[in-house]
Tab-separated table of C-alpha atoms in Angstrom:
chain	number	residue	atom	x	y	z
A	100	MET	CA	41.077	108.445	-32.768
A	101	ALA	CA	43.747	109.984	-30.326
A	102	ASP	CA	42.649	108.231	-27.435
A	103	ASP	CA	42.899	104.802	-29.496
A	104	GLU	CA	46.444	105.965	-30.549
A	105	GLU	CA	47.209	106.547	-26.578
A	106	THR	CA	45.683	103.244	-25.750
A	107	LEU	CA	47.798	101.395	-28.620
A	108	GLU	CA	50.863	103.028	-27.214
A	109	PHE	CA	49.923	102.171	-23.711
A	110	ASP	CA	49.166	98.621	-24.647
A	111	PHE	CA	52.620	98.332	-26.545
A	112	GLY	CA	54.579	100.037	-23.712
A	113	LYS	CA	53.023	97.215	-21.405
A	114	LYS	CA	54.108	94.526	-23.619
A	115	LYS	CA	57.174	95.621	-23.848
A	116	LYS	CA	57.662	95.757	-19.901
A	117	LYS	CA	56.317	92.241	-19.517
A	118	ASN	CA	59.193	90.874	-21.948
A	119	LYS	CA	61.682	93.010	-19.713
A	120	ASP	CA	60.161	91.301	-16.730
A	121	LYS	CA	60.626	87.700	-18.316
A	122	LYS	CA	64.385	88.362	-19.100
A	123	ASP	CA	65.022	89.740	-15.812
A	124	LYS	CA	63.334	86.698	-14.393
A	125	LYS	CA	65.688	84.497	-17.004
A	126	ASP	CA	68.964	86.286	-15.678
A	127	GLU	CA	68.076	85.277	-12.176
A	128	GLU	CA	67.446	81.866	-12.805
A	129	GLU	CA	70.485	81.637	-14.792
A	130	GLY	CA	72.522	83.141	-11.929
A	131	ASP	CA	71.010	80.663	-9.285
A	132	GLY	CA	72.650	77.744	-11.359
A	133	GLU	CA	76.233	79.249	-11.274
A	134	ALA	CA	79.012	77.293	-9.265
A	135	LYS	CA	79.909	78.753	-5.953
A	136	MET	CA	83.395	78.447	-4.636
A	137	VAL	CA	83.551	76.629	-1.429
A	138	THR	CA	86.748	77.122	1.134
A	139	THR	CA	87.917	74.667	3.453
A	140	GLU	CA	90.443	75.097	6.054
A	141	TRP	CA	93.900	73.264	4.942
A	142	GLU	CA	95.915	71.490	7.906
A	143	LYS	CA	99.804	70.765	7.244
A	144	GLY	CA	100.325	67.013	7.512
A	145	GLU	CA	103.716	65.317	8.697
A	146	VAL	CA	107.037	66.376	7.643
A	147	TYR	CA	109.430	63.723	6.440
A	148	THR	CA	113.218	64.171	6.263
A	149	TYR	CA	114.805	62.726	3.078
A	150	ASP	CA	116.272	60.106	5.444
A	151	GLU	CA	113.042	58.697	6.527
A	152	LEU	CA	111.762	58.498	3.248
A	153	LEU	CA	114.561	56.928	1.880
A	154	GLY	CA	114.181	54.016	5.002
A	155	ARG	CA	110.748	53.794	4.003
A	156	LEU	CA	111.220	53.089	0.387
A	157	TYR	CA	114.090	50.209	1.663
A	158	GLN	CA	111.448	48.844	4.029
A	159	ILE	CA	108.978	48.690	1.212
A	160	ILE	CA	111.495	46.991	-1.192
A	161	GLU	CA	112.486	44.613	1.617
A	162	ASP	CA	108.763	43.621	2.417
A	163	LYS	CA	107.925	43.011	-1.373
A	164	ASN	CA	110.912	41.295	-2.311
A	165	PRO	CA	112.941	39.851	0.715
A	166	THR	CA	115.851	38.702	-1.523
A	167	LEU	CA	116.372	41.917	-3.201
A	168	GLY	CA	116.647	43.903	-0.019
A	169	THR	CA	119.477	41.900	1.594
A	170	THR	CA	122.962	41.356	0.141
A	171	LYS	CA	124.761	38.158	0.536
A	172	LYS	CA	128.292	37.798	0.330
A	173	TYR	CA	129.164	35.701	-2.154
A	174	VAL	CA	132.044	33.313	-1.220
A	175	MET	CA	133.894	31.124	-3.452
A	176	LYS	CA	136.400	28.369	-2.692
A	177	PRO	CA	139.882	29.313	-3.307
A	178	PRO	CA	141.702	27.299	-6.264
A	179	GLN	CA	144.273	24.786	-5.639
A	180	VAL	CA	147.131	24.874	-8.090
A	181	VAL	CA	149.827	22.507	-8.007
A	182	ARG	CA	153.051	21.795	-10.315
A	183	VAL	CA	152.628	19.136	-13.002
A	184	GLY	CA	156.436	18.346	-14.068
A	185	SER	CA	158.391	21.651	-15.193
A	186	LYS	CA	156.111	22.940	-17.779
A	187	LYS	CA	152.467	22.691	-16.605
A	188	VAL	CA	150.249	23.054	-13.547
A	189	GLY	CA	147.196	21.461	-12.400
A	190	TRP	CA	143.996	23.214	-11.146
A	191	VAL	CA	142.927	20.465	-8.558
A	192	ASN	CA	139.500	21.594	-7.430
A	193	PHE	CA	138.534	22.922	-11.005
A	194	THR	CA	135.427	21.028	-11.427
A	195	GLU	CA	134.207	21.405	-8.116
A	196	ILE	CA	134.565	25.251	-8.255
A	197	CYS	CA	132.733	24.866	-11.418
A	198	ASN	CA	129.575	23.213	-9.858
A	199	LEU	CA	129.684	25.928	-7.012
A	200	MET	CA	129.023	28.528	-9.746
A	201	LYS	CA	126.652	26.252	-11.385
A	202	ARG	CA	128.251	26.873	-14.633
A	203	PRO	CA	129.070	24.347	-17.712
A	204	VAL	CA	132.716	22.853	-17.354
A	205	GLU	CA	133.091	23.307	-20.889
A	206	HIS	CA	132.286	27.110	-20.850
A	207	VAL	CA	134.887	27.612	-18.015
A	208	ILE	CA	137.694	25.634	-19.629
A	209	THR	CA	137.114	27.673	-23.108
A	210	PHE	CA	137.318	31.119	-21.004
A	211	ALA	CA	140.354	30.122	-18.912
A	212	LEU	CA	142.318	28.780	-22.081
A	213	VAL	CA	141.517	31.910	-24.032
A	214	GLU	CA	142.300	34.187	-21.184
A	215	PHE	CA	145.709	32.347	-20.305
A	216	GLY	CA	146.563	31.972	-24.011
A	217	THR	CA	147.386	28.603	-23.633
A	218	GLU	CA	146.617	24.900	-23.650
A	219	GLY	CA	145.180	22.568	-21.605
A	220	SER	CA	142.843	19.541	-20.795
A	221	THR	CA	140.597	17.834	-18.058
A	222	THR	CA	141.818	14.543	-16.244
A	223	ALA	CA	139.165	11.875	-14.864
A	224	GLU	CA	139.559	13.287	-11.525
A	225	GLY	CA	138.231	16.525	-12.564
A	226	GLN	CA	141.483	18.464	-12.461
A	227	LEU	CA	142.394	20.769	-15.349
A	228	THR	CA	146.324	20.942	-16.481
A	229	LEU	CA	147.372	24.155	-17.861
A	230	LYS	CA	150.648	24.649	-19.948
A	231	GLY	CA	152.480	27.416	-18.359
A	232	ALA	CA	153.770	28.447	-14.913
A	233	TYR	CA	150.878	29.786	-13.445
A	234	LYS	CA	149.930	30.304	-9.643
A	235	GLU	CA	147.057	30.504	-7.418
A	236	LYS	CA	146.827	34.348	-7.642
A	237	HIS	CA	146.304	34.162	-11.464
A	238	VAL	CA	143.475	31.749	-11.134
A	239	GLU	CA	141.846	33.773	-8.671
A	240	SER	CA	142.053	36.872	-10.829
A	241	LEU	CA	140.658	34.589	-13.544
A	242	LEU	CA	137.861	33.367	-11.393
A	243	ARG	CA	136.945	37.193	-10.352
A	244	LYS	CA	136.297	38.352	-14.136
A	245	TYR	CA	134.635	35.074	-14.886
A	246	ILE	CA	132.224	35.644	-12.048
A	247	ARG	CA	131.776	39.436	-13.092
A	248	GLU	CA	130.993	38.482	-16.591
A	249	PHE	CA	129.175	35.270	-16.501
A	250	VAL	CA	127.685	34.548	-12.957
A	251	THR	CA	126.918	38.033	-11.179
A	252	CYS	CA	123.667	39.949	-12.169
A	253	GLU	CA	124.164	43.337	-13.049
A	254	MET	CA	120.684	44.573	-11.652
A	255	CYS	CA	120.691	43.338	-8.068
A	256	LYS	CA	124.433	41.793	-7.943
A	257	SER	CA	123.223	38.420	-7.015
A	258	ALA	CA	124.940	35.298	-7.712
A	259	ASN	CA	121.867	33.213	-7.915
A	260	THR	CA	121.752	32.901	-11.729
A	261	GLY	CA	121.686	30.872	-14.329
A	262	LEU	CA	123.667	30.647	-17.838
A	263	ASP	CA	121.623	29.669	-20.669
A	264	LYS	CA	122.362	29.514	-24.678
A	265	ASP	CA	119.880	31.030	-27.155
A	266	GLN	CA	119.425	28.499	-29.721
A	267	SER	CA	118.770	30.872	-32.661
A	268	THR	CA	121.100	33.390	-31.789
A	269	ARG	CA	124.015	31.069	-30.086
A	270	LEU	CA	124.311	33.743	-27.398
A	271	TRP	CA	124.573	32.975	-23.904
A	272	THR	CA	122.538	34.956	-21.410
A	273	VAL	CA	122.616	35.546	-17.802
A	274	ASN	CA	119.078	34.740	-16.173
A	275	CYS	CA	118.773	36.093	-12.379
A	276	HIS	CA	116.430	34.019	-10.198
A	277	ASN	CA	116.123	36.683	-7.586
A	278	CYS	CA	115.005	40.020	-9.615
A	279	GLY	CA	114.178	37.935	-12.934
A	280	ALA	CA	116.493	40.163	-14.825
A	281	SER	CA	118.103	38.731	-18.118
A	282	ARG	CA	121.119	39.974	-20.147
A	283	THR	CA	123.253	38.842	-22.818
A	284	ALA	CA	126.889	37.773	-21.747
A	285	ALA	CA	130.087	39.083	-23.208
A	286	SER	CA	131.612	36.834	-26.167
A	287	ILE	CA	134.873	34.960	-24.783
A	288	LYS	CA	137.650	37.018	-26.670
A	289	ALA	CA	141.318	36.440	-26.309
A	290	GLY	CA	142.626	38.585	-23.608
A	291	TYR	CA	146.447	39.455	-23.033
A	292	HIS	CA	148.972	37.135	-23.922
A	293	ALA	CA	152.632	37.564	-22.467
A	294	VAL	CA	155.322	36.963	-25.505
A	295	THR	CA	157.419	34.222	-24.622
A	296	ARG	CA	160.799	33.284	-25.892
A	297	ALA	CA	159.264	30.760	-28.025
A	298	ASP	CA	157.077	33.502	-29.707
A	299	ARG	CA	160.086	35.537	-30.415
A	300	ARG	CA	162.139	33.109	-31.904
A	301	ALA	CA	159.036	31.899	-34.237
A	302	ALA	CA	158.587	35.578	-35.251
A	303	LYS	CA	162.382	35.900	-35.664
A	304	ASN	CA	162.227	32.788	-37.988
A	305	ALA	CA	159.348	33.884	-40.136
A	306	ALA	CA	161.077	37.041	-40.764
């Protein structure tokens, strides 16, 4: 009986050892499947300065968009202003300048009359007659403001733009033909109006 118990104990121990061997084998298999770290040698590349990177950026812009990479100076024909009587002046090449800017004559007339705070009309020859003693320097200042607000693109500063009116909002939009940018143009508002002797007389009579 004792021999049988020893045999059973021996057999039980043998089975337990077998299970241990299976566990060790499983651990070995799991160990073989683990990811191994691979090291490689790192080589330092070429070092670029800020000016070199900036130059490469401008080169890419010029290659992709030739019209954006170059800036063309916007040259406008100077206005010709002559005296018409004692209280009026004539802007002789008014229509010609409007055609150079590619802007509607009526829009430029509205802007000029509102900015100058005066009255005016056009003749059959395309001359704009203004009431007041305006000089060429005044008209040049007016043109600079008009070009800045209704001609020049705010993104690429190009003058190759168009002025279109939105039929739904009734607002003017400036559309650039170079970069494709679009913006809503400012509404024409009354600018500075100098107080004349007639204005002072009218205000005095009204008081």
